mmCIF file with all atom_site columns, C-alpha atoms in Angstrom:
data_model
loop_
_atom_site.group_PDB
_atom_site.id
_atom_site.type_symbol
_atom_site.label_atom_id
_atom_site.label_alt_id
_atom_site.label_comp_id
_atom_site.label_asym_id
_atom_site.label_entity_id
_atom_site.label_seq_id
_atom_site.pdbx_PDB_ins_code
_atom_site.Cartn_x
_atom_site.Cartn_y
_atom_site.Cartn_z
_atom_site.occupancy
_atom_site.B_iso_or_equiv
_atom_site.pdbx_formal_charge
_atom_site.auth_seq_id
_atom_site.auth_comp_id
_atom_site.auth_asym_id
_atom_site.auth_atom_id
_atom_site.pdbx_PDB_model_num
ATOM 1   C CA . GLN A 1 1   ? 95.525  106.810 91.805  1.00 70.00 ? 2   GLN A CA 1
ATOM 2   C CA . SER A 1 2   ? 93.612  104.549 93.026  1.00 85.00 ? 3   SER A CA 1
ATOM 3   C CA . ALA A 1 3   ? 94.481  102.025 95.817  1.00 92.00 ? 4   ALA A CA 1
ATOM 4   C CA . LEU A 1 4   ? 95.913  98.320  94.534  1.00 96.00 ? 5   LEU A CA 1
ATOM 5   C CA . THR A 1 5   ? 92.614  95.841  95.024  1.00 98.00 ? 6   THR A CA 1
ATOM 6   C CA . GLN A 1 6   ? 92.926  93.309  97.505  1.00 98.00 ? 7   GLN A CA 1
ATOM 7   C CA . PRO A 1 7   ? 90.307  90.644  99.115  1.00 98.00 ? 8   PRO A CA 1
ATOM 8   C CA . ALA A 1 8   ? 89.286  92.008  102.144 1.00 97.00 ? 9   ALA A CA 1
ATOM 9   C CA . SER A 1 9   ? 89.726  88.521  104.176 1.00 98.00 ? 10  SER A CA 1
ATOM 10  C CA . VAL A 1 10  ? 91.536  85.002  103.439 1.00 98.00 ? 11  VAL A CA 1
ATOM 11  C CA . SER A 1 11  ? 91.563  82.435  106.011 1.00 97.00 ? 12  SER A CA 1
ATOM 12  C CA . GLY A 1 12  ? 93.115  78.990  106.001 1.00 97.00 ? 13  GLY A CA 1
ATOM 13  C CA . SER A 1 13  ? 94.010  76.119  108.620 1.00 97.00 ? 14  SER A CA 1
ATOM 14  C CA . PRO A 1 14  ? 97.229  75.457  110.060 1.00 97.00 ? 15  PRO A CA 1
ATOM 15  C CA . GLY A 1 15  ? 99.492  74.170  107.392 1.00 97.00 ? 16  GLY A CA 1
ATOM 16  C CA . GLN A 1 16  ? 97.250  75.006  104.791 1.00 98.00 ? 17  GLN A CA 1
ATOM 17  C CA . THR A 1 17  ? 98.503  77.449  101.836 1.00 98.00 ? 18  THR A CA 1
ATOM 18  C CA . ILE A 1 18  ? 97.073  80.299  101.019 1.00 98.00 ? 19  ILE A CA 1
ATOM 19  C CA . THR A 1 19  ? 97.592  83.008  98.199  1.00 98.00 ? 20  THR A CA 1
ATOM 20  C CA . ILE A 1 20  ? 96.359  86.790  98.783  1.00 98.00 ? 21  ILE A CA 1
ATOM 21  C CA . SER A 1 21  ? 95.931  88.805  95.259  1.00 98.00 ? 22  SER A CA 1
ATOM 22  C CA . CYS A 1 22  ? 96.899  92.198  94.687  1.00 98.00 ? 23  CYS A CA 1
ATOM 23  C CA . THR A 1 23  ? 95.364  93.878  91.221  1.00 98.00 ? 24  THR A CA 1
ATOM 24  C CA . GLY A 1 24  ? 96.572  97.194  90.063  1.00 97.00 ? 25  GLY A CA 1
ATOM 25  C CA . THR A 1 25  ? 96.745  98.806  86.575  1.00 95.00 ? 26  THR A CA 1
ATOM 26  C CA . SER A 1 26  ? 99.530  99.281  83.755  1.00 94.00 ? 27  SER A CA 1
ATOM 27  C CA . SER A 1 27  ? 100.643 102.381 85.261  1.00 92.00 ? 28  SER A CA 1
ATOM 28  C CA . ASP A 1 28  ? 101.814 100.755 88.706  1.00 94.00 ? 29  ASP A CA 1
ATOM 29  C CA . VAL A 1 29  ? 101.957 96.655  89.108  1.00 96.00 ? 30  VAL A CA 1
ATOM 30  C CA . GLY A 1 30  ? 102.067 96.175  85.283  1.00 96.00 ? 31  GLY A CA 1
ATOM 31  C CA . THR A 1 31  ? 104.770 98.336  84.597  1.00 95.00 ? 32  THR A CA 1
ATOM 32  C CA . TYR A 1 32  ? 106.973 98.279  87.676  1.00 95.00 ? 33  TYR A CA 1
ATOM 33  C CA . ASN A 1 33  ? 108.930 95.333  89.314  1.00 96.00 ? 34  ASN A CA 1
ATOM 34  C CA . PHE A 1 34  ? 108.720 97.104  92.829  1.00 96.00 ? 35  PHE A CA 1
ATOM 35  C CA . VAL A 1 35  ? 105.883 95.426  94.305  1.00 97.00 ? 36  VAL A CA 1
ATOM 36  C CA . SER A 1 36  ? 106.373 94.366  98.076  1.00 97.00 ? 37  SER A CA 1
ATOM 37  C CA . TRP A 1 37  ? 104.130 93.282  100.707 1.00 98.00 ? 38  TRP A CA 1
ATOM 38  C CA . TYR A 1 38  ? 103.700 93.934  104.687 1.00 98.00 ? 39  TYR A CA 1
ATOM 39  C CA . GLN A 1 39  ? 102.259 92.124  107.274 1.00 98.00 ? 40  GLN A CA 1
ATOM 40  C CA . GLN A 1 40  ? 100.882 94.356  110.078 1.00 98.00 ? 41  GLN A CA 1
ATOM 41  C CA . HIS A 1 41  ? 99.584  92.985  113.473 1.00 98.00 ? 42  HIS A CA 1
ATOM 42  C CA . PRO A 1 42  ? 97.279  94.682  115.748 1.00 96.00 ? 43  PRO A CA 1
ATOM 43  C CA . GLY A 1 43  ? 98.452  97.906  117.066 1.00 95.00 ? 44  GLY A CA 1
ATOM 44  C CA . LYS A 1 44  ? 102.253 97.027  115.299 1.00 97.00 ? 45  LYS A CA 1
ATOM 45  C CA . ALA A 1 45  ? 103.896 98.798  112.872 1.00 98.00 ? 46  ALA A CA 1
ATOM 46  C CA . PRO A 1 46  ? 103.982 97.073  109.330 1.00 98.00 ? 47  PRO A CA 1
ATOM 47  C CA . LYS A 1 47  ? 106.671 94.840  108.642 1.00 98.00 ? 48  LYS A CA 1
ATOM 48  C CA . LEU A 1 48  ? 108.257 94.074  105.525 1.00 97.00 ? 49  LEU A CA 1
ATOM 49  C CA . MET A 1 49  ? 107.742 90.635  104.005 1.00 98.00 ? 50  MET A CA 1
ATOM 50  C CA . ILE A 1 50  ? 108.605 90.655  100.097 1.00 97.00 ? 51  ILE A CA 1
ATOM 51  C CA . ASN A 1 51  ? 110.164 93.357  98.069  1.00 96.00 ? 52  ASN A CA 1
ATOM 52  C CA . GLU A 1 52  ? 110.792 93.642  94.242  1.00 96.00 ? 53  GLU A CA 1
ATOM 53  C CA . VAL A 1 53  ? 107.924 91.426  93.579  1.00 97.00 ? 54  VAL A CA 1
ATOM 54  C CA . ILE A 1 54  ? 109.883 88.132  94.837  1.00 97.00 ? 55  ILE A CA 1
ATOM 55  C CA . LYS A 1 55  ? 112.504 88.748  97.390  1.00 97.00 ? 56  LYS A CA 1
ATOM 56  C CA . ARG A 1 56  ? 112.465 88.332  100.706 1.00 97.00 ? 57  ARG A CA 1
ATOM 57  C CA . PRO A 1 57  ? 114.344 90.177  103.355 1.00 96.00 ? 58  PRO A CA 1
ATOM 58  C CA . SER A 1 58  ? 116.502 88.573  105.745 1.00 95.00 ? 59  SER A CA 1
ATOM 59  C CA . GLY A 1 59  ? 114.939 86.815  108.668 1.00 96.00 ? 60  GLY A CA 1
ATOM 60  C CA . VAL A 1 60  ? 111.586 86.583  106.892 1.00 97.00 ? 61  VAL A CA 1
ATOM 61  C CA . SER A 1 61  ? 110.550 82.960  106.719 1.00 97.00 ? 62  SER A CA 1
ATOM 62  C CA . ASN A 1 62  ? 110.630 80.955  103.337 1.00 97.00 ? 63  ASN A CA 1
ATOM 63  C CA . ARG A 1 63  ? 107.000 80.365  103.916 1.00 98.00 ? 64  ARG A CA 1
ATOM 64  C CA . PHE A 1 64  ? 106.193 83.845  102.024 1.00 98.00 ? 65  PHE A CA 1
ATOM 65  C CA . SER A 1 65  ? 106.863 83.812  98.562  1.00 98.00 ? 66  SER A CA 1
ATOM 66  C CA . GLY A 1 66  ? 105.583 86.724  96.152  1.00 98.00 ? 67  GLY A CA 1
ATOM 67  C CA . SER A 1 67  ? 105.005 86.520  92.442  1.00 98.00 ? 68  SER A CA 1
ATOM 68  C CA . LYS A 1 68  ? 103.254 88.581  89.586  1.00 98.00 ? 69  LYS A CA 1
ATOM 69  C CA . SER A 1 69  ? 101.790 88.353  86.531  1.00 97.00 ? 70  SER A CA 1
ATOM 70  C CA . GLY A 1 70  ? 100.236 91.148  84.529  1.00 97.00 ? 71  GLY A CA 1
ATOM 71  C CA . ASN A 1 71  ? 98.750  93.623  86.316  1.00 97.00 ? 72  ASN A CA 1
ATOM 72  C CA . THR A 1 72  ? 97.930  91.473  89.160  1.00 98.00 ? 73  THR A CA 1
ATOM 73  C CA . ALA A 1 73  ? 100.941 90.500  92.020  1.00 98.00 ? 74  ALA A CA 1
ATOM 74  C CA . SER A 1 74  ? 100.306 87.983  94.730  1.00 98.00 ? 75  SER A CA 1
ATOM 75  C CA . LEU A 1 75  ? 101.942 86.670  98.126  1.00 98.00 ? 76  LEU A CA 1
ATOM 76  C CA . THR A 1 76  ? 101.532 82.854  99.241  1.00 98.00 ? 77  THR A CA 1
ATOM 77  C CA . ILE A 1 77  ? 102.082 81.607  102.793 1.00 98.00 ? 78  ILE A CA 1
ATOM 78  C CA . SER A 1 78  ? 102.914 78.104  102.903 1.00 98.00 ? 79  SER A CA 1
ATOM 79  C CA . GLY A 1 79  ? 102.411 75.816  106.264 1.00 97.00 ? 80  GLY A CA 1
ATOM 80  C CA . LEU A 1 80  ? 100.273 78.492  107.450 1.00 98.00 ? 81  LEU A CA 1
ATOM 81  C CA . GLN A 1 81  ? 100.863 79.111  111.618 1.00 97.00 ? 82  GLN A CA 1
ATOM 82  C CA . ALA A 1 82  ? 98.700  80.936  113.691 1.00 97.00 ? 83  ALA A CA 1
ATOM 83  C CA . GLU A 1 83  ? 101.360 83.613  114.094 1.00 97.00 ? 84  GLU A CA 1
ATOM 84  C CA . ASP A 1 84  ? 100.390 84.536  110.294 1.00 98.00 ? 85  ASP A CA 1
ATOM 85  C CA . GLU A 1 85  ? 97.374  85.731  111.441 1.00 98.00 ? 86  GLU A CA 1
ATOM 86  C CA . ALA A 1 86  ? 97.473  89.512  110.449 1.00 98.00 ? 87  ALA A CA 1
ATOM 87  C CA . ASP A 1 87  ? 96.674  92.244  108.202 1.00 98.00 ? 88  ASP A CA 1
ATOM 88  C CA . TYR A 1 88  ? 98.607  92.451  104.897 1.00 98.00 ? 89  TYR A CA 1
ATOM 89  C CA . PHE A 1 89  ? 99.509  95.129  102.462 1.00 98.00 ? 90  PHE A CA 1
ATOM 90  C CA . CYS A 1 90  ? 100.720 95.258  99.093  1.00 98.00 ? 91  CYS A CA 1
ATOM 91  C CA . CYS A 1 91  ? 102.232 98.183  97.723  1.00 97.00 ? 92  CYS A CA 1
ATOM 92  C CA . SER A 1 92  ? 103.475 99.275  93.988  1.00 96.00 ? 93  SER A CA 1
ATOM 93  C CA . TYR A 1 93  ? 105.673 101.741 92.810  1.00 95.00 ? 94  TYR A CA 1
ATOM 94  C CA . ALA A 1 94  ? 103.785 103.873 90.203  1.00 93.00 ? 95  ALA A CA 1
ATOM 95  C CA . GLY A 1 95  ? 106.353 106.663 89.559  1.00 86.00 ? 96  GLY A CA 1
ATOM 96  C CA . GLY A 1 96  ? 105.705 110.138 89.285  1.00 79.00 ? 97  GLY A CA 1
ATOM 97  C CA . ASN A 1 97  ? 103.844 112.341 91.527  1.00 74.00 ? 98  ASN A CA 1
ATOM 98  C CA . THR A 1 98  ? 102.059 109.332 92.970  1.00 79.00 ? 99  THR A CA 1
ATOM 99  C CA . PHE A 1 99  ? 105.041 107.340 94.051  1.00 88.00 ? 100 PHE A CA 1
ATOM 100 C CA . VAL A 1 100 ? 103.806 104.501 95.457  1.00 92.00 ? 101 VAL A CA 1
ATOM 101 C CA . VAL A 1 101 ? 100.253 103.266 95.707  1.00 95.00 ? 102 VAL A CA 1
ATOM 102 C CA . PHE A 1 102 ? 99.209  100.632 98.813  1.00 97.00 ? 103 PHE A CA 1
ATOM 103 C CA . GLY A 1 103 ? 97.088  97.946  98.551  1.00 97.00 ? 104 GLY A CA 1
ATOM 104 C CA . THR A 1 104 ? 93.213  97.948  100.345 1.00 97.00 ? 105 THR A CA 1
ATOM 105 C CA . GLY A 1 105 ? 94.701  95.672  102.769 1.00 97.00 ? 106 GLY A CA 1
ATOM 106 C CA . THR A 1 106 ? 93.493  91.728  103.356 1.00 98.00 ? 107 THR A CA 1
ATOM 107 C CA . LYS A 1 107 ? 92.905  90.141  107.080 1.00 98.00 ? 108 LYS A CA 1
ATOM 108 C CA . VAL A 1 108 ? 94.450  86.597  107.215 1.00 98.00 ? 109 VAL A CA 1
ATOM 109 C CA . THR A 1 109 ? 92.411  84.156  109.865 1.00 98.00 ? 110 THR A CA 1
ATOM 110 C CA . VAL A 1 110 ? 93.856  81.244  110.940 1.00 97.00 ? 111 VAL A CA 1
ATOM 111 C CA . LEU A 1 111 ? 91.108  78.628  111.656 1.00 94.00 ? 112 LEU A CA 1
ATOM 112 C CA . GLN B 2 1   ? 120.395 97.628  115.582 1.00 95.00 ? 13  GLN B CA 1
ATOM 113 C CA . VAL B 2 2   ? 118.831 99.475  113.197 1.00 97.00 ? 14  VAL B CA 1
ATOM 114 C CA . GLN B 2 3   ? 115.669 101.377 114.175 1.00 97.00 ? 15  GLN B CA 1
ATOM 115 C CA . LEU B 2 4   ? 113.552 104.425 114.052 1.00 98.00 ? 16  LEU B CA 1
ATOM 116 C CA . VAL B 2 5   ? 112.102 105.619 117.189 1.00 98.00 ? 17  VAL B CA 1
ATOM 117 C CA . GLN B 2 6   ? 109.343 108.500 116.457 1.00 98.00 ? 18  GLN B CA 1
ATOM 118 C CA . SER B 2 7   ? 108.076 111.239 119.061 1.00 98.00 ? 19  SER B CA 1
ATOM 119 C CA . GLY B 2 8   ? 104.798 110.474 121.364 1.00 98.00 ? 20  GLY B CA 1
ATOM 120 C CA . ALA B 2 9   ? 101.224 110.768 120.951 1.00 98.00 ? 21  ALA B CA 1
ATOM 121 C CA . GLU B 2 10  ? 99.921  114.368 119.877 1.00 98.00 ? 22  GLU B CA 1
ATOM 122 C CA . VAL B 2 11  ? 96.379  115.829 120.541 1.00 98.00 ? 23  VAL B CA 1
ATOM 123 C CA . ARG B 2 12  ? 95.776  118.791 118.474 1.00 98.00 ? 24  ARG B CA 1
ATOM 124 C CA . GLU B 2 13  ? 92.447  121.143 117.673 1.00 97.00 ? 25  GLU B CA 1
ATOM 125 C CA . PRO B 2 14  ? 91.015  121.631 114.221 1.00 97.00 ? 26  PRO B CA 1
ATOM 126 C CA . GLY B 2 15  ? 93.263  124.063 112.076 1.00 97.00 ? 27  GLY B CA 1
ATOM 127 C CA . ALA B 2 16  ? 96.378  123.498 114.305 1.00 98.00 ? 28  ALA B CA 1
ATOM 128 C CA . SER B 2 17  ? 99.683  121.998 113.199 1.00 98.00 ? 29  SER B CA 1
ATOM 129 C CA . VAL B 2 18  ? 101.742 119.210 114.485 1.00 98.00 ? 30  VAL B CA 1
ATOM 130 C CA . LYS B 2 19  ? 105.236 117.925 114.079 1.00 98.00 ? 31  LYS B CA 1
ATOM 131 C CA . VAL B 2 20  ? 106.498 114.383 114.406 1.00 98.00 ? 32  VAL B CA 1
ATOM 132 C CA . SER B 2 21  ? 109.976 113.438 114.750 1.00 98.00 ? 33  SER B CA 1
ATOM 133 C CA . CYS B 2 22  ? 111.850 110.321 113.622 1.00 98.00 ? 34  CYS B CA 1
ATOM 134 C CA . LYS B 2 23  ? 114.972 109.523 115.122 1.00 98.00 ? 35  LYS B CA 1
ATOM 135 C CA . ALA B 2 24  ? 117.258 106.793 113.187 1.00 98.00 ? 36  ALA B CA 1
ATOM 136 C CA . SER B 2 25  ? 120.296 105.185 114.805 1.00 98.00 ? 37  SER B CA 1
ATOM 137 C CA . GLY B 2 26  ? 121.865 101.740 113.590 1.00 98.00 ? 38  GLY B CA 1
ATOM 138 C CA . TYR B 2 27  ? 122.982 102.858 110.192 1.00 97.00 ? 39  TYR B CA 1
ATOM 139 C CA . THR B 2 28  ? 123.962 105.626 108.401 1.00 97.00 ? 40  THR B CA 1
ATOM 140 C CA . PHE B 2 29  ? 121.364 108.048 108.347 1.00 97.00 ? 41  PHE B CA 1
ATOM 141 C CA . THR B 2 30  ? 122.143 110.031 104.957 1.00 96.00 ? 42  THR B CA 1
ATOM 142 C CA . ASP B 2 31  ? 122.338 106.541 103.021 1.00 96.00 ? 43  ASP B CA 1
ATOM 143 C CA . TYR B 2 32  ? 118.388 106.447 103.056 1.00 96.00 ? 44  TYR B CA 1
ATOM 144 C CA . TYR B 2 33  ? 115.172 107.909 102.195 1.00 96.00 ? 45  TYR B CA 1
ATOM 145 C CA . LEU B 2 34  ? 112.829 108.743 104.935 1.00 97.00 ? 46  LEU B CA 1
ATOM 146 C CA . HIS B 2 35  ? 109.474 108.375 103.907 1.00 96.00 ? 47  HIS B CA 1
ATOM 147 C CA . TRP B 2 36  ? 105.961 109.251 105.906 1.00 98.00 ? 48  TRP B CA 1
ATOM 148 C CA . VAL B 2 37  ? 103.024 106.974 105.528 1.00 97.00 ? 49  VAL B CA 1
ATOM 149 C CA . ARG B 2 38  ? 99.958  107.538 107.771 1.00 98.00 ? 50  ARG B CA 1
ATOM 150 C CA . GLN B 2 39  ? 96.959  104.703 108.989 1.00 98.00 ? 51  GLN B CA 1
ATOM 151 C CA . ALA B 2 40  ? 93.605  106.257 109.787 1.00 97.00 ? 52  ALA B CA 1
ATOM 152 C CA . PRO B 2 41  ? 91.955  103.989 112.207 1.00 96.00 ? 53  PRO B CA 1
ATOM 153 C CA . GLY B 2 42  ? 90.973  100.752 110.745 1.00 94.00 ? 54  GLY B CA 1
ATOM 154 C CA . GLN B 2 43  ? 91.983  102.012 107.383 1.00 95.00 ? 55  GLN B CA 1
ATOM 155 C CA . GLY B 2 44  ? 94.507  101.148 104.885 1.00 95.00 ? 56  GLY B CA 1
ATOM 156 C CA . LEU B 2 45  ? 98.160  102.950 104.388 1.00 96.00 ? 57  LEU B CA 1
ATOM 157 C CA . GLU B 2 46  ? 98.738  106.032 102.505 1.00 96.00 ? 58  GLU B CA 1
ATOM 158 C CA . TRP B 2 47  ? 102.008 107.709 101.421 1.00 94.00 ? 59  TRP B CA 1
ATOM 159 C CA . MET B 2 48  ? 102.645 111.046 102.400 1.00 95.00 ? 60  MET B CA 1
ATOM 160 C CA . ALA B 2 49  ? 106.019 112.282 101.375 1.00 95.00 ? 61  ALA B CA 1
ATOM 161 C CA . TRP B 2 50  ? 109.559 111.383 101.572 1.00 95.00 ? 62  TRP B CA 1
ATOM 162 C CA . ILE B 2 51  ? 112.985 113.316 102.249 1.00 96.00 ? 63  ILE B CA 1
ATOM 163 C CA . SER B 2 52  ? 116.773 112.458 101.361 1.00 96.00 ? 64  SER B CA 1
ATOM 164 C CA . PRO B 2 53  ? 118.690 113.249 104.551 1.00 97.00 ? 65  PRO B CA 1
ATOM 165 C CA . ASP B 2 54  ? 121.692 113.308 102.111 1.00 96.00 ? 66  ASP B CA 1
ATOM 166 C CA . THR B 2 55  ? 120.312 116.549 100.385 1.00 97.00 ? 67  THR B CA 1
ATOM 167 C CA . GLY B 2 56  ? 117.439 117.783 101.957 1.00 97.00 ? 68  GLY B CA 1
ATOM 168 C CA . GLY B 2 57  ? 115.227 117.152 98.926  1.00 96.00 ? 69  GLY B CA 1
ATOM 169 C CA . THR B 2 58  ? 111.736 116.295 99.235  1.00 95.00 ? 70  THR B CA 1
ATOM 170 C CA . ASP B 2 59  ? 108.817 114.891 97.150  1.00 93.00 ? 71  ASP B CA 1
ATOM 171 C CA . TYR B 2 60  ? 105.401 115.115 98.270  1.00 94.00 ? 72  TYR B CA 1
ATOM 172 C CA . ALA B 2 61  ? 101.677 113.673 97.416  1.00 93.00 ? 73  ALA B CA 1
ATOM 173 C CA . GLN B 2 62  ? 99.755  115.627 95.374  1.00 92.00 ? 74  GLN B CA 1
ATOM 174 C CA . LYS B 2 63  ? 96.961  115.561 98.009  1.00 93.00 ? 75  LYS B CA 1
ATOM 175 C CA . PHE B 2 64  ? 99.571  116.957 100.745 1.00 95.00 ? 76  PHE B CA 1
ATOM 176 C CA . ARG B 2 65  ? 101.367 119.544 99.011  1.00 94.00 ? 77  ARG B CA 1
ATOM 177 C CA . GLY B 2 66  ? 101.053 122.995 100.654 1.00 94.00 ? 78  GLY B CA 1
ATOM 178 C CA . ARG B 2 67  ? 99.978  121.356 104.142 1.00 97.00 ? 79  ARG B CA 1
ATOM 179 C CA . VAL B 2 68  ? 103.113 118.803 105.025 1.00 98.00 ? 80  VAL B CA 1
ATOM 180 C CA . THR B 2 69  ? 106.791 119.896 105.389 1.00 98.00 ? 81  THR B CA 1
ATOM 181 C CA . LEU B 2 70  ? 109.254 117.438 105.737 1.00 98.00 ? 82  LEU B CA 1
ATOM 182 C CA . THR B 2 71  ? 112.970 118.475 107.317 1.00 98.00 ? 83  THR B CA 1
ATOM 183 C CA . ARG B 2 72  ? 116.008 116.814 108.714 1.00 98.00 ? 84  ARG B CA 1
ATOM 184 C CA . ASP B 2 73  ? 118.826 117.604 111.510 1.00 98.00 ? 85  ASP B CA 1
ATOM 185 C CA . THR B 2 74  ? 121.664 115.505 110.219 1.00 97.00 ? 86  THR B CA 1
ATOM 186 C CA . SER B 2 75  ? 123.494 116.204 113.548 1.00 97.00 ? 87  SER B CA 1
ATOM 187 C CA . ILE B 2 76  ? 121.219 114.093 115.423 1.00 98.00 ? 88  ILE B CA 1
ATOM 188 C CA . SER B 2 77  ? 120.127 111.895 112.822 1.00 98.00 ? 89  SER B CA 1
ATOM 189 C CA . THR B 2 78  ? 116.229 112.805 113.001 1.00 98.00 ? 90  THR B CA 1
ATOM 190 C CA . ALA B 2 79  ? 113.961 113.901 110.200 1.00 98.00 ? 91  ALA B CA 1
ATOM 191 C CA . TYR B 2 80  ? 110.769 115.509 110.982 1.00 98.00 ? 92  TYR B CA 1
ATOM 192 C CA . MET B 2 81  ? 107.157 115.637 109.668 1.00 98.00 ? 93  MET B CA 1
ATOM 193 C CA . GLU B 2 82  ? 104.901 119.001 110.431 1.00 98.00 ? 94  GLU B CA 1
ATOM 194 C CA . LEU B 2 83  ? 101.058 118.589 108.899 1.00 98.00 ? 95  LEU B CA 1
ATOM 195 C CA . GLY B 2 84  ? 99.265  121.707 108.987 1.00 97.00 ? 96  GLY B CA 1
ATOM 196 C CA . ARG B 2 85  ? 95.595  122.947 109.007 1.00 97.00 ? 97  ARG B CA 1
ATOM 197 C CA . LEU B 2 86  ? 94.448  119.740 110.531 1.00 98.00 ? 98  LEU B CA 1
ATOM 198 C CA . GLY B 2 87  ? 91.330  118.454 110.279 1.00 97.00 ? 99  GLY B CA 1
ATOM 199 C CA . SER B 2 88  ? 89.154  115.622 111.571 1.00 96.00 ? 100 SER B CA 1
ATOM 200 C CA . ASP B 2 89  ? 90.389  113.421 108.767 1.00 97.00 ? 101 ASP B CA 1
ATOM 201 C CA . ASP B 2 90  ? 93.704  113.593 109.764 1.00 98.00 ? 102 ASP B CA 1
ATOM 202 C CA . THR B 2 91  ? 93.510  111.424 113.019 1.00 98.00 ? 103 THR B CA 1
ATOM 203 C CA . ALA B 2 92  ? 95.745  108.747 112.498 1.00 98.00 ? 104 ALA B CA 1
ATOM 204 C CA . VAL B 2 93  ? 98.624  106.889 113.143 1.00 98.00 ? 105 VAL B CA 1
ATOM 205 C CA . TYR B 2 94  ? 102.049 108.578 111.438 1.00 98.00 ? 106 TYR B CA 1
ATOM 206 C CA . TYR B 2 95  ? 105.084 106.204 110.451 1.00 98.00 ? 107 TYR B CA 1
ATOM 207 C CA . CYS B 2 96  ? 108.294 107.000 109.217 1.00 98.00 ? 108 CYS B CA 1
ATOM 208 C CA . ALA B 2 97  ? 109.853 104.065 107.303 1.00 98.00 ? 109 ALA B CA 1
ATOM 209 C CA . ARG B 2 98  ? 113.300 103.785 105.522 1.00 97.00 ? 110 ARG B CA 1
ATOM 210 C CA . GLY B 2 99  ? 113.403 103.080 101.753 1.00 94.00 ? 111 GLY B CA 1
ATOM 211 C CA . LYS B 2 100 ? 115.653 103.779 98.803  1.00 85.00 ? 112 LYS B CA 1
ATOM 212 C CA . PRO B 2 101 ? 113.086 104.521 95.925  1.00 82.00 ? 113 PRO B CA 1
ATOM 213 C CA . PRO B 2 102 ? 111.880 102.805 94.453  1.00 86.00 ? 114 PRO B CA 1
ATOM 214 C CA . ASP B 2 103 ? 112.538 100.084 96.774  1.00 86.00 ? 115 ASP B CA 1
ATOM 215 C CA . ALA B 2 104 ? 110.475 99.233  99.619  1.00 90.00 ? 116 ALA B CA 1
ATOM 216 C CA . PHE B 2 105 ? 110.114 100.490 102.827 1.00 95.00 ? 117 PHE B CA 1
ATOM 217 C CA . ASP B 2 106 ? 112.649 98.101  105.128 1.00 96.00 ? 118 ASP B CA 1
ATOM 218 C CA . ILE B 2 107 ? 112.449 99.750  108.626 1.00 97.00 ? 119 ILE B CA 1
ATOM 219 C CA . TRP B 2 108 ? 109.328 101.243 109.900 1.00 98.00 ? 120 TRP B CA 1
ATOM 220 C CA . GLY B 2 109 ? 109.360 103.589 113.204 1.00 98.00 ? 121 GLY B CA 1
ATOM 221 C CA . GLN B 2 110 ? 106.608 102.537 115.847 1.00 98.00 ? 122 GLN B CA 1
ATOM 222 C CA . GLY B 2 111 ? 104.161 105.145 115.005 1.00 98.00 ? 123 GLY B CA 1
ATOM 223 C CA . THR B 2 112 ? 102.500 108.282 116.234 1.00 98.00 ? 124 THR B CA 1
ATOM 224 C CA . MET B 2 113 ? 99.413  108.691 116.899 1.00 98.00 ? 125 MET B CA 1
ATOM 225 C CA . VAL B 2 114 ? 97.985  112.115 116.260 1.00 98.00 ? 126 VAL B CA 1
ATOM 226 C CA . THR B 2 115 ? 94.239  112.781 117.320 1.00 98.00 ? 127 THR B CA 1
ATOM 227 C CA . VAL B 2 116 ? 92.739  115.936 115.981 1.00 98.00 ? 128 VAL B CA 1
ATOM 228 C CA . SER B 2 117 ? 89.867  116.872 118.346 1.00 96.00 ? 129 SER B CA 1
ATOM 229 C CA . SER B 2 118 ? 88.049  120.130 119.530 1.00 93.00 ? 130 SER B CA 1
#
C-alpha cells in the first residue's frame, strides 16, 4: 500500500486560512471514515488534531477542521498562528494487513 | 495524566536486536491497543504493529513480520517492541501510541531513537 499523497509544503501569513490535502485511494480514504491528522513540531512526538475525518479531540483549537470528498481528505487551519508552524501528517485506516497508511507529510510555514 | 513513557535511546550494530519499552499510566492499560510507529530521520511515519494488552493478540505490518515481536506485562502496564536483524535502514525514532482500532492514535510516547551503526 502506497503512502497517502500530501503537498510537501504549504505556507500562509498570520491570520490567513490554509488547507492541506491528503489523497488516497478507494482502498483507504475513499472507503473508510477513519482519517486522522497529526501535528508534529521538530523533535517532538506527533499530536492528534483530527480523528474520524471531522472530530476534534478535547483541547485542540477550533481553528483546525477536517473534511473529506471521495478519495481526498483535507485539513484546514484558519486564523493561522506562528505556533501552527509544524509538519502535518494524515492517516487513514486501510483494513486488512495494511491496517493504516500515513501521508507523506506537509511542512506548514507561517510567513 | 494519561501518558506513555518510553525507554531511552539505543545503539546497536547491524544484525543485532533491540527491545524498546512503553510504560502506560493514567488510564486502564487493557482498555486500549498499543501501536508502534517509526520515523526515519527526516522522513514520514510508518505503522509497524499493534498489541492488545487485554488479550495479548498482535498484528504486524507485512514488512515487519518475522522480525518484530510485541509483548506486554500487564502487572506493570508496560508494552515491549523487539526488532531483530537490524540494518542501517532501521535507524529511526520508534514511537508507541495508544488507540482503539480502527480509530486514531490519541496518545503518543516521547519516542525512542534507535541507531544502527557499526
